[in-house]
Short mmCIF file of C-alpha atoms (C1' of nucleotides) in Angstrom, two decimals:
data_model
loop_
_atom_site.label_atom_id
_atom_site.label_comp_id
_atom_site.label_asym_id
_atom_site.label_seq_id
_atom_site.Cartn_x
_atom_site.Cartn_y
_atom_site.Cartn_z
CA MET A 9 104.71 158.77 136.99
CA GLY A 10 102.96 161.53 135.15
CA PHE A 11 100.05 160.42 133.08
CA ARG A 12 100.96 163.07 130.59
CA SER A 13 104.03 161.16 129.71
CA LYS A 14 102.03 158.01 129.23
CA ALA A 15 99.58 159.83 127.03
CA ALA A 16 102.44 161.08 124.93
CA THR A 17 103.74 157.64 124.14
CA GLU A 18 100.39 156.07 123.39
CA ARG A 19 97.90 156.87 120.74
CA PRO A 20 95.03 159.18 121.46
CA ALA A 21 91.76 157.38 122.06
CA GLY A 22 89.85 156.56 118.91
CA LEU A 23 92.80 155.73 116.71
CA GLY A 24 93.70 152.32 115.44
CA SER A 25 96.99 150.81 116.48
CA GLY A 26 98.37 151.29 112.98
CA GLN A 27 97.64 155.00 113.26
CA LEU A 28 100.65 156.92 114.58
CA MET A 29 100.43 159.88 116.87
CA ASP A 30 101.29 163.45 116.10
CA PRO A 31 104.96 163.38 115.02
CA ARG A 32 105.58 166.68 116.74
CA ILE A 33 104.86 165.08 120.07
CA ALA A 34 107.05 162.12 119.32
CA ARG A 35 109.90 164.39 118.28
CA SER A 36 109.88 166.68 121.27
CA HIS A 37 109.27 163.78 123.62
CA ALA A 38 112.26 161.90 122.29
CA SER A 39 114.51 164.97 122.26
CA VAL A 40 113.73 165.79 125.85
CA LEU A 41 114.22 162.23 126.98
CA GLN A 42 117.53 161.97 125.23
CA ALA A 43 118.86 165.21 126.63
CA ALA A 44 117.62 164.38 130.10
CA THR A 45 119.25 160.97 129.97
CA ALA A 46 122.57 162.46 128.94
CA LEU A 47 122.43 164.97 131.76
CA LEU A 48 121.57 162.35 134.33
CA VAL A 49 124.33 160.07 133.13
CA GLU A 50 126.95 162.77 132.98
CA GLY A 51 126.23 164.71 136.11
CA GLY A 52 123.93 162.73 138.34
CA PRO A 53 120.42 163.65 139.45
CA ASP A 54 121.34 167.23 140.31
CA ALA A 55 122.50 167.89 136.79
CA LEU A 56 119.14 166.89 135.38
CA THR A 57 117.49 170.31 135.56
CA ILE A 58 114.65 171.56 133.45
CA ASP A 59 116.66 174.50 132.21
CA GLY A 60 119.48 172.16 131.36
CA VAL A 61 117.19 169.93 129.38
CA VAL A 62 115.77 172.94 127.59
CA ALA A 63 119.21 174.19 126.64
CA ARG A 64 120.45 170.80 125.52
CA SER A 65 117.43 169.54 123.68
CA GLY A 66 116.34 172.75 122.00
CA VAL A 67 112.82 172.09 123.22
CA ALA A 68 111.02 174.97 124.89
CA LYS A 69 110.32 174.78 128.57
CA SER A 70 106.61 175.11 127.99
CA THR A 71 106.73 172.04 125.81
CA VAL A 72 108.57 170.06 128.43
CA TYR A 73 105.85 170.84 130.93
CA ARG A 74 103.25 169.89 128.39
CA HIS A 75 104.60 166.33 128.49
CA TRP A 76 105.71 165.94 132.06
CA ALA A 77 103.82 167.40 134.97
CA THR A 78 106.92 167.81 137.09
CA ARG A 79 110.63 167.34 137.03
CA ASP A 80 110.40 164.21 139.14
CA ASP A 81 108.19 162.60 136.54
CA LEU A 82 110.79 163.28 133.92
CA VAL A 83 113.52 161.80 136.09
CA ALA A 84 111.44 158.71 136.67
CA ASP A 85 110.79 158.33 132.95
CA VAL A 86 114.47 158.61 132.16
CA ILE A 87 115.34 155.89 134.61
CA ARG A 88 112.47 153.72 133.45
CA GLU A 89 113.59 154.06 129.85
CA CYS A 90 117.18 153.12 130.63
CA ALA A 91 116.46 150.28 133.00
CA PRO A 92 117.23 146.87 131.52
CA ARG A 93 114.25 144.85 130.41
CA VAL A 94 114.08 141.48 132.09
CA GLU A 95 113.10 138.91 129.49
CA PRO A 96 112.49 135.23 130.18
CA LEU A 97 115.10 132.71 129.12
CA PRO A 98 114.37 130.20 126.35
CA GLY A 99 112.77 127.06 127.72
CA GLY A 100 114.11 123.56 127.51
CA LEU A 101 117.55 124.33 128.89
CA ASP A 102 119.25 122.26 131.51
CA PHE A 103 120.23 123.92 134.74
CA GLU A 104 123.89 124.61 134.06
CA THR A 105 123.43 126.16 130.66
CA ALA A 106 120.45 128.13 131.92
CA LEU A 107 122.53 129.53 134.75
CA HIS A 108 125.31 130.50 132.40
CA ALA A 109 122.81 132.10 130.08
CA LEU A 110 121.40 133.97 133.03
CA THR A 111 124.72 135.43 134.15
CA ARG A 112 125.63 136.29 130.59
CA HIS A 113 122.34 138.05 130.18
CA LEU A 114 123.08 139.84 133.40
CA VAL A 115 126.50 141.15 132.44
CA ALA A 116 125.08 142.26 129.12
CA ALA A 117 122.38 144.26 130.86
CA MET A 118 124.72 145.76 133.44
CA GLY A 119 127.32 146.47 130.80
CA ASP A 120 125.32 149.28 129.28
CA PRO A 121 127.37 152.33 130.27
CA GLN A 122 124.32 154.53 130.60
CA TRP A 123 122.68 152.12 132.97
CA ARG A 124 125.88 151.69 134.96
CA ARG A 125 125.99 155.39 135.59
CA MET A 126 122.35 155.38 136.51
CA ILE A 127 122.47 152.74 139.19
CA PRO A 128 123.76 155.00 141.96
CA ALA A 129 121.07 157.51 141.08
CA LEU A 130 118.47 154.77 141.28
CA LEU A 131 119.78 153.61 144.63
CA LEU A 132 119.54 157.11 146.01
CA LEU A 133 116.31 158.32 144.48
CA ARG A 134 114.28 155.27 145.36
CA LEU A 135 114.50 156.28 148.99
CA GLN A 136 112.73 159.60 148.47
CA HIS A 137 110.91 159.24 145.22
CA SER A 138 108.02 156.83 145.17
CA ASP A 139 107.96 156.51 141.39
CA VAL A 140 111.60 155.56 141.31
CA ALA A 141 110.99 153.19 144.19
CA GLN A 142 108.34 151.51 142.09
CA ILE A 143 110.70 151.09 139.15
CA ASP A 144 113.23 149.56 141.50
CA GLU A 145 110.73 147.12 142.94
CA GLN A 146 109.45 146.10 139.54
CA LEU A 147 112.99 145.40 138.39
CA LYS A 148 113.69 143.48 141.55
CA THR A 149 110.64 141.24 141.34
CA ASP A 150 111.20 140.54 137.67
CA GLN A 151 114.75 139.45 138.33
CA HIS A 152 113.61 137.49 141.34
CA ASP A 153 111.15 135.52 139.24
CA LEU A 154 113.74 134.85 136.59
CA PHE A 155 116.22 133.52 139.11
CA ALA A 156 113.53 131.47 140.80
CA THR A 157 112.71 129.59 137.63
CA VAL A 158 116.37 128.82 136.97
CA LEU A 159 116.97 127.68 140.53
CA ARG A 160 113.87 125.51 140.35
CA LEU A 161 115.50 123.83 137.40
CA GLY A 162 118.53 123.10 139.53
CA VAL A 163 116.38 121.58 142.23
CA GLN A 164 114.56 119.39 139.74
CA GLU A 165 117.86 118.07 138.43
CA GLY A 166 119.08 117.40 141.93
CA ALA A 167 121.94 119.84 141.54
CA LEU A 168 120.61 122.16 144.21
CA ASP A 169 119.20 121.61 147.62
CA ARG A 170 115.49 122.25 147.87
CA THR A 171 116.07 124.98 150.46
CA VAL A 172 117.51 127.46 147.98
CA LEU A 173 113.99 128.19 146.86
CA ASP A 174 113.23 129.49 150.33
CA ASP A 175 115.84 132.18 149.94
CA VAL A 176 116.13 133.18 146.34
CA ASP A 177 117.36 136.60 147.38
CA ARG A 178 120.39 135.12 149.03
CA ALA A 179 121.27 133.19 145.90
CA MET A 180 120.78 136.40 143.95
CA ALA A 181 123.21 138.18 146.21
CA LEU A 182 125.82 135.55 145.45
CA LEU A 183 125.19 135.63 141.71
CA VAL A 184 124.27 139.23 140.99
CA GLY A 185 126.58 140.73 143.59
CA PRO A 186 129.81 140.22 141.71
CA VAL A 187 128.32 141.59 138.53
CA LEU A 188 126.90 144.60 140.33
CA MET A 189 130.22 145.25 141.98
CA ALA A 190 132.05 145.00 138.69
CA ALA A 191 129.59 147.43 137.16
CA LEU A 192 129.85 149.94 139.97
CA VAL A 193 133.54 149.84 140.76
CA ASP A 194 135.13 148.60 137.53
CA SER A 195 136.77 145.79 139.40
CA ALA A 196 136.37 143.36 136.52
CA PRO A 197 135.51 143.59 132.83
CA LEU A 198 131.87 142.84 132.19
CA ASP A 199 132.30 140.18 129.54
CA ASP A 200 131.04 136.66 129.02
CA GLU A 201 134.14 135.22 130.61
CA PHE A 202 133.35 136.96 133.85
CA ALA A 203 129.74 135.85 133.62
CA ASP A 204 130.84 132.25 133.23
CA GLU A 205 133.20 132.58 136.14
CA VAL A 206 130.41 133.79 138.39
CA ALA A 207 128.12 130.97 137.31
CA SER A 208 130.84 128.37 137.68
CA GLN A 209 131.71 129.59 141.12
CA TYR A 210 128.14 129.25 142.25
CA LEU A 211 127.92 125.78 140.70
CA ALA A 212 131.12 124.60 142.35
CA ALA A 213 129.87 125.70 145.74
CA SER A 214 126.48 124.09 145.27
CA ARG A 215 128.02 120.82 144.09
CA GLN A 216 130.02 120.72 147.23
CA ARG A 217 126.95 121.35 149.37
CA VAL A 218 124.83 118.60 147.89
CA MET B 15 139.22 168.79 152.08
CA GLY B 16 139.31 172.03 153.96
CA PHE B 17 142.36 172.61 156.05
CA ARG B 18 140.17 174.41 158.50
CA SER B 19 138.51 171.17 159.38
CA LYS B 20 141.86 169.56 159.91
CA ALA B 21 142.97 172.41 162.10
CA ALA B 22 139.86 172.01 164.17
CA THR B 23 140.53 168.40 165.00
CA GLU B 24 144.19 168.85 165.81
CA ARG B 25 145.82 170.87 168.49
CA PRO B 26 147.02 174.36 167.84
CA ALA B 27 150.76 174.56 167.31
CA GLY B 28 152.75 174.80 170.49
CA LEU B 29 150.64 172.52 172.61
CA GLY B 30 151.66 169.13 173.85
CA SER B 31 149.64 166.13 172.76
CA GLY B 32 148.20 165.81 176.25
CA GLN B 33 146.88 169.35 175.97
CA LEU B 34 143.33 169.45 174.62
CA MET B 35 142.03 172.11 172.32
CA ASP B 36 139.36 174.67 173.05
CA PRO B 37 136.29 172.63 174.05
CA ARG B 38 134.02 175.09 172.27
CA ILE B 39 135.57 174.10 168.96
CA ALA B 40 135.27 170.43 169.71
CA ARG B 41 131.63 170.85 170.69
CA SER B 42 130.50 172.80 167.68
CA HIS B 43 132.57 170.66 165.36
CA ALA B 44 131.01 167.50 166.68
CA SER B 45 127.50 168.92 166.64
CA VAL B 46 127.78 170.01 163.04
CA LEU B 47 129.27 166.72 161.95
CA GLN B 48 126.56 164.75 163.67
CA ALA B 49 123.75 166.79 162.21
CA ALA B 50 125.29 166.72 158.75
CA THR B 51 125.70 162.97 158.93
CA ALA B 52 122.09 162.49 159.90
CA LEU B 53 120.91 164.68 157.06
CA LEU B 54 123.06 162.89 154.52
CA VAL B 55 121.92 159.50 155.74
CA GLU B 56 118.26 160.41 155.83
CA GLY B 57 117.90 162.42 152.68
CA GLY B 58 120.92 161.95 150.50
CA PRO B 59 123.44 164.56 149.40
CA ASP B 60 120.79 167.12 148.50
CA ALA B 61 119.41 167.09 152.01
CA LEU B 62 122.76 168.04 153.45
CA THR B 63 122.36 171.81 153.25
CA ILE B 64 124.09 174.39 155.37
CA ASP B 65 120.80 175.83 156.54
CA GLY B 66 119.63 172.35 157.41
CA VAL B 67 122.72 171.69 159.43
CA VAL B 68 122.32 175.00 161.19
CA ALA B 69 118.71 174.25 162.06
CA ARG B 70 119.42 170.72 163.22
CA SER B 71 122.63 171.26 165.13
CA GLY B 72 121.84 174.57 166.76
CA VAL B 73 125.19 175.84 165.61
CA ALA B 74 125.23 179.22 163.90
CA LYS B 75 125.98 179.44 160.23
CA SER B 76 128.96 181.66 160.86
CA THR B 77 130.43 178.99 163.08
CA VAL B 78 129.97 176.34 160.46
CA TYR B 79 131.90 178.43 157.98
CA ARG B 80 134.57 178.99 160.57
CA HIS B 81 135.29 175.25 160.52
CA TRP B 82 134.61 174.33 156.93
CA ALA B 83 135.51 176.53 154.02
CA THR B 84 132.70 175.24 151.86
CA ARG B 85 129.78 172.89 151.87
CA ASP B 86 131.67 170.35 149.81
CA ASP B 87 134.35 170.16 152.45
CA LEU B 88 131.73 169.36 155.04
CA VAL B 89 130.23 166.66 152.85
CA ALA B 90 133.63 165.12 152.33
CA ASP B 91 134.33 165.16 156.04
CA VAL B 92 131.04 163.47 156.81
CA ILE B 93 131.77 160.68 154.37
CA ARG B 94 135.33 160.35 155.58
CA GLU B 95 134.14 160.06 159.15
CA CYS B 96 131.62 157.37 158.36
CA ALA B 97 133.76 155.33 156.00
CA PRO B 98 134.88 152.02 157.48
CA ARG B 99 138.49 151.86 158.60
CA VAL B 100 140.41 149.07 156.94
CA GLU B 101 142.61 147.41 159.51
CA PRO B 102 145.08 144.61 158.84
CA LEU B 103 144.20 141.08 159.88
CA PRO B 104 146.14 139.34 162.63
CA GLY B 105 149.17 137.53 161.28
CA GLY B 106 149.89 133.84 161.47
CA LEU B 107 146.57 132.67 160.10
CA ASP B 108 146.23 130.00 157.47
CA PHE B 109 144.51 130.90 154.23
CA GLU B 110 141.04 129.55 154.92
CA THR B 111 140.60 131.12 158.32
CA ALA B 112 142.10 134.36 157.06
CA LEU B 113 139.60 134.45 154.22
CA HIS B 114 136.73 133.81 156.57
CA ALA B 115 137.99 136.48 158.91
CA LEU B 116 138.21 138.82 155.95
CA THR B 117 134.62 138.30 154.82
CA ARG B 118 133.39 138.56 158.39
CA HIS B 119 135.24 141.80 158.80
CA LEU B 120 133.68 142.90 155.57
CA VAL B 121 130.07 142.23 156.54
CA ALA B 122 130.69 143.93 159.85
CA ALA B 123 131.92 147.06 158.10
CA MET B 124 129.15 147.09 155.53
CA GLY B 125 126.56 146.34 158.16
CA ASP B 126 126.75 149.80 159.67
CA PRO B 127 123.41 151.30 158.66
CA GLN B 128 124.83 154.78 158.32
CA TRP B 129 127.51 153.59 155.98
CA ARG B 130 125.05 151.53 153.98
CA ARG B 131 123.00 154.61 153.32
CA MET B 132 126.10 156.52 152.42
CA ILE B 133 127.41 154.19 149.75
CA PRO B 134 125.13 155.43 146.96
CA ALA B 135 126.10 158.99 147.83
CA LEU B 136 129.74 158.04 147.66
CA LEU B 137 129.26 156.35 144.31
CA LEU B 138 127.63 159.45 142.92
CA LEU B 139 129.73 162.18 144.45
CA ARG B 140 133.07 160.66 143.60
CA LEU B 141 132.37 161.40 139.97
CA GLN B 142 132.15 165.15 140.47
CA HIS B 143 133.85 165.81 143.75
CA SER B 144 137.58 165.30 143.84
CA ASP B 145 137.77 165.06 147.62
CA VAL B 146 135.17 162.34 147.69
CA ALA B 147 136.95 160.63 144.82
CA GLN B 148 140.07 160.60 146.94
CA ILE B 149 138.27 159.01 149.86
CA ASP B 150 136.94 156.37 147.52
CA GLU B 151 140.36 155.62 146.09
CA GLN B 152 141.95 155.44 149.51
CA LEU B 153 139.32 152.97 150.62
CA LYS B 154 139.75 150.96 147.47
CA THR B 155 143.52 150.66 147.69
CA ASP B 156 143.40 149.78 151.37
CA GLN B 157 140.95 146.98 150.68
CA HIS B 158 142.98 145.92 147.68
CA ASP B 159 146.10 145.55 149.77
CA LEU B 160 144.24 143.61 152.41
CA PHE B 161 142.85 141.16 149.89
CA ALA B 162 146.22 140.86 148.19
CA THR B 163 147.88 139.70 151.37
CA VAL B 164 145.21 137.09 152.02
CA LEU B 165 145.31 135.82 148.45
CA ARG B 166 149.09 135.62 148.63
CA LEU B 167 148.57 133.32 151.59
CA GLY B 168 146.39 131.11 149.45
CA VAL B 169 149.03 130.96 146.75
CA GLN B 170 151.73 130.06 149.24
CA GLU B 171 149.63 127.19 150.56
CA GLY B 172 148.96 125.97 147.05
CA ALA B 173 145.23 126.53 147.44
CA LEU B 174 145.12 129.21 144.77
CA ASP B 175 146.64 129.49 141.36
CA ARG B 176 149.44 132.00 141.13
CA THR B 177 147.53 133.99 138.53
CA VAL B 178 144.98 135.34 141.00
CA LEU B 179 147.58 137.83 142.14
CA ASP B 180 147.55 139.34 138.66
CA ASP B 181 143.90 140.22 139.05
CA VAL B 182 143.11 140.90 142.65
CA ASP B 183 140.26 143.16 141.60
CA ARG B 184 138.49 140.27 139.95
CA ALA B 185 138.74 138.20 143.08
CA MET B 186 137.46 141.17 145.03
CA ALA B 187 134.45 141.40 142.76
CA LEU B 188 133.66 137.78 143.54
CA LEU B 189 134.13 138.20 147.26
CA VAL B 190 133.00 141.74 147.98
CA GLY B 191 130.26 141.80 145.37
CA PRO B 192 127.78 139.64 147.27
CA VAL B 193 128.31 141.62 150.44
CA LEU B 194 127.94 144.91 148.64
CA MET B 195 124.79 143.70 146.98
CA ALA B 196 123.35 142.54 150.27
CA ALA B 197 124.14 145.91 151.81
CA LEU B 198 122.62 147.88 148.98
CA VAL B 199 119.54 145.85 148.21
CA ASP B 200 118.84 143.98 151.43
CA SER B 201 118.92 140.71 149.57
CA ALA B 202 120.53 138.86 152.43
CA PRO B 203 121.13 139.52 156.13
CA LEU B 204 124.63 140.83 156.78
CA ASP B 205 125.67 138.33 159.42
CA ASP B 206 128.61 136.01 159.94
CA GLU B 207 126.74 133.15 158.36
CA PHE B 208 126.49 135.03 155.13
CA ALA B 209 130.13 136.00 155.33
CA ASP B 210 131.11 132.37 155.75
CA GLU B 211 128.94 131.39 152.83
CA VAL B 212 130.67 133.89 150.58
CA ALA B 213 134.09 132.72 151.65
CA SER B 214 133.16 129.05 151.29
CA GLN B 215 131.79 129.63 147.85
CA TYR B 216 135.01 131.22 146.72
CA LEU B 217 137.01 128.40 148.26
CA ALA B 218 134.91 125.71 146.62
CA ALA B 219 135.41 127.28 143.23
CA SER B 220 139.13 127.73 143.70
CA ARG B 221 139.57 124.14 144.88
CA GLN B 222 137.91 122.99 141.72
CA ARG B 223 140.17 125.15 139.59
CA VAL B 224 143.44 123.95 141.08
"C1'" DG C 5 93.18 174.84 102.41
"C1'" DA C 6 91.26 175.62 107.19
"C1'" DG C 7 90.93 174.58 111.80
"C1'" DA C 8 93.24 172.60 115.58
"C1'" DA C 9 96.99 171.32 118.15
"C1'" DA C 10 101.69 171.55 119.38
"C1'" DC C 11 105.57 174.41 119.72
"C1'" DG C 12 109.10 178.31 120.74
"C1'" DA C 13 110.29 182.32 123.13
"C1'" DT C 14 110.16 184.83 126.94
"C1'" DA C 15 109.03 186.95 131.04
"C1'" DC C 16 107.85 186.27 135.62
"C1'" DG C 17 107.24 184.82 140.62
"C1'" DA C 18 108.53 182.12 144.39
"C1'" DT C 19 111.71 179.70 146.82
"C1'" DA C 20 115.90 177.60 148.45
"C1'" DC C 21 120.53 177.68 148.95
"C1'" DG C 22 125.57 179.03 149.30
"C1'" DG C 23 128.37 182.18 151.11
"C1'" DT C 24 129.69 186.93 153.32
"C1'" DA C 25 129.59 190.50 156.71
"C1'" DT C 26 128.69 192.57 161.14
"C1'" DC C 27 128.29 192.90 165.93
"C1'" DG C 28 127.26 191.91 170.47
"C1'" DT C 29 127.86 187.91 173.81
"C1'" DA C 30 129.79 184.16 176.28
"C1'" DG C 31 133.21 180.97 177.42
"C1'" DT C 32 138.47 179.78 177.91
"C1'" DG C 33 143.10 179.92 179.25
"C1'" DG C 34 146.61 182.19 181.43
"C1'" DC D 27 140.66 188.96 186.55
"C1'" DC D 28 141.50 189.99 181.66
"C1'" DA D 29 142.47 189.57 177.04
"C1'" DC D 30 141.34 186.59 173.50
"C1'" DT D 31 138.83 183.64 170.95
"C1'" DA D 32 134.88 181.21 169.56
"C1'" DC D 33 130.11 181.67 169.20
"C1'" DG D 34 125.13 183.17 168.08
"C1'" DA D 35 122.01 185.95 165.62
"C1'" DT D 36 120.83 188.16 161.81
"C1'" DA D 37 120.73 190.54 157.74
"C1'" DC D 38 122.10 190.41 153.23
"C1'" DC D 39 123.55 189.38 148.19
"C1'" DG D 40 123.73 186.59 144.16
"C1'" DT D 41 122.21 182.79 141.89
"C1'" DA D 42 119.95 178.55 140.42
"C1'" DT D 43 115.89 176.32 139.85
"C1'" DC D 44 111.01 174.95 139.56
"C1'" DG D 45 106.91 175.94 137.73
"C1'" DT D 46 103.34 179.27 135.46
"C1'" DA D 47 101.52 182.29 132.16
"C1'" DT D 48 101.19 184.50 127.73
"C1'" DC D 49 101.32 184.92 122.90
"C1'" DG D 50 102.74 184.67 118.30
"C1'" DT D 51 104.28 180.92 115.03
"C1'" DT D 52 104.77 176.51 113.02
"C1'" DT D 53 103.10 172.13 111.76
"C1'" DC D 54 100.03 168.47 111.53
"C1'" DT D 55 95.41 166.43 110.47
"C1'" DC D 56 91.30 166.17 108.15
#
DNA sequence: GAGAAACGATACGATACGGTATCGTAGTGG
DNA sequence: CCACTACGATACCGTATCGTATCGTTTCTC
């Protein structure tokens, strides 16, 4: 993932955390990232070329290569920047409301048009690009953990069979799948109503099972 | 989509349908298509290059361009060839069994490893490639019609509210989504058990609604 | 204000790829 | 057996792209 990029977003050694880095670096870094993101979103991975970024951002090619060692590093950074952050849910919720909060959080994350356009690129690049593969795995495990805690809640309340915890991924397929499909194919609007429908559907099925 | 490709798979004018075409054409056509498919599956759209196809298939470049006017036509043909064929369900089924048959048919189609690897490519290419976009739309409308007939069955039996027919796409998101997710992310095995689970979940939720 | 660091502009090399053209060869169908 | 057609090999052109190198200029930091 290009340590140069990391170095550009952190402070140089020997500076306090209040101390900001060279604003020139921040500027060019941000400009490049923005242009690269736009290109990736609009035209897919092939459209994200160095020359394209140079033309669109107004940043010189030499500067781009000062921040990213290679084009692949830039691509990975763009995806990493756009990927939704998985944040834990507030504690103290009962299972049903937690599940609804989870699906709502999900549709909100997948609703970001930039991210929606980036998902196919992520699915493709992760197969050949180890950095992108790592981003994908990170995202997956974070979501997995989040779902596991919510499902554990359901088990504790007796609403779910204990065995769901043995196959969290399967439950995720049932819950995330519809949202992913809606995001990829525009088969349903990504609003809270849809989120609630997905959650309710899962709950209805689990009630019947128990 | 390259009329040349079409011409290569059909018989020259003036021949009866029993009459086969020049076997040399069939051979080279098949070899190219097979090599191109492998390249697309293994390395994504970028890996499907003419030179790569030439190297892998043993067919000369001039021959490739005799059958396909351009690289994009070849790509479209590869996707078209691999895309699952949507065939109507047997008539006379009741709603529940029809729905289960539908989801089973679905997991069978999405289970094809070649097609699974091709879905991200399809999702990306349809945005810039009109031929691929057409394949995607064709597939979508075929599936839509299939689901519509099954859902109509549910309405006739009183198992579904009449309003589902106003938003077949939403129902498809709920039913196809989990399967798509499982195919893309390997979150669940694509077997009949999973298909039945998806169908049952949808049924449980709809029973509760009515 | 001076030194240092980042930047812009540009030229350049290497490579990969799409697509065309040519020509001799081999297989097919009548 | 013969004309015809498809094929293989190869050379070639134009272009896009990655990545490097150089050098004068701007801008920040101290």
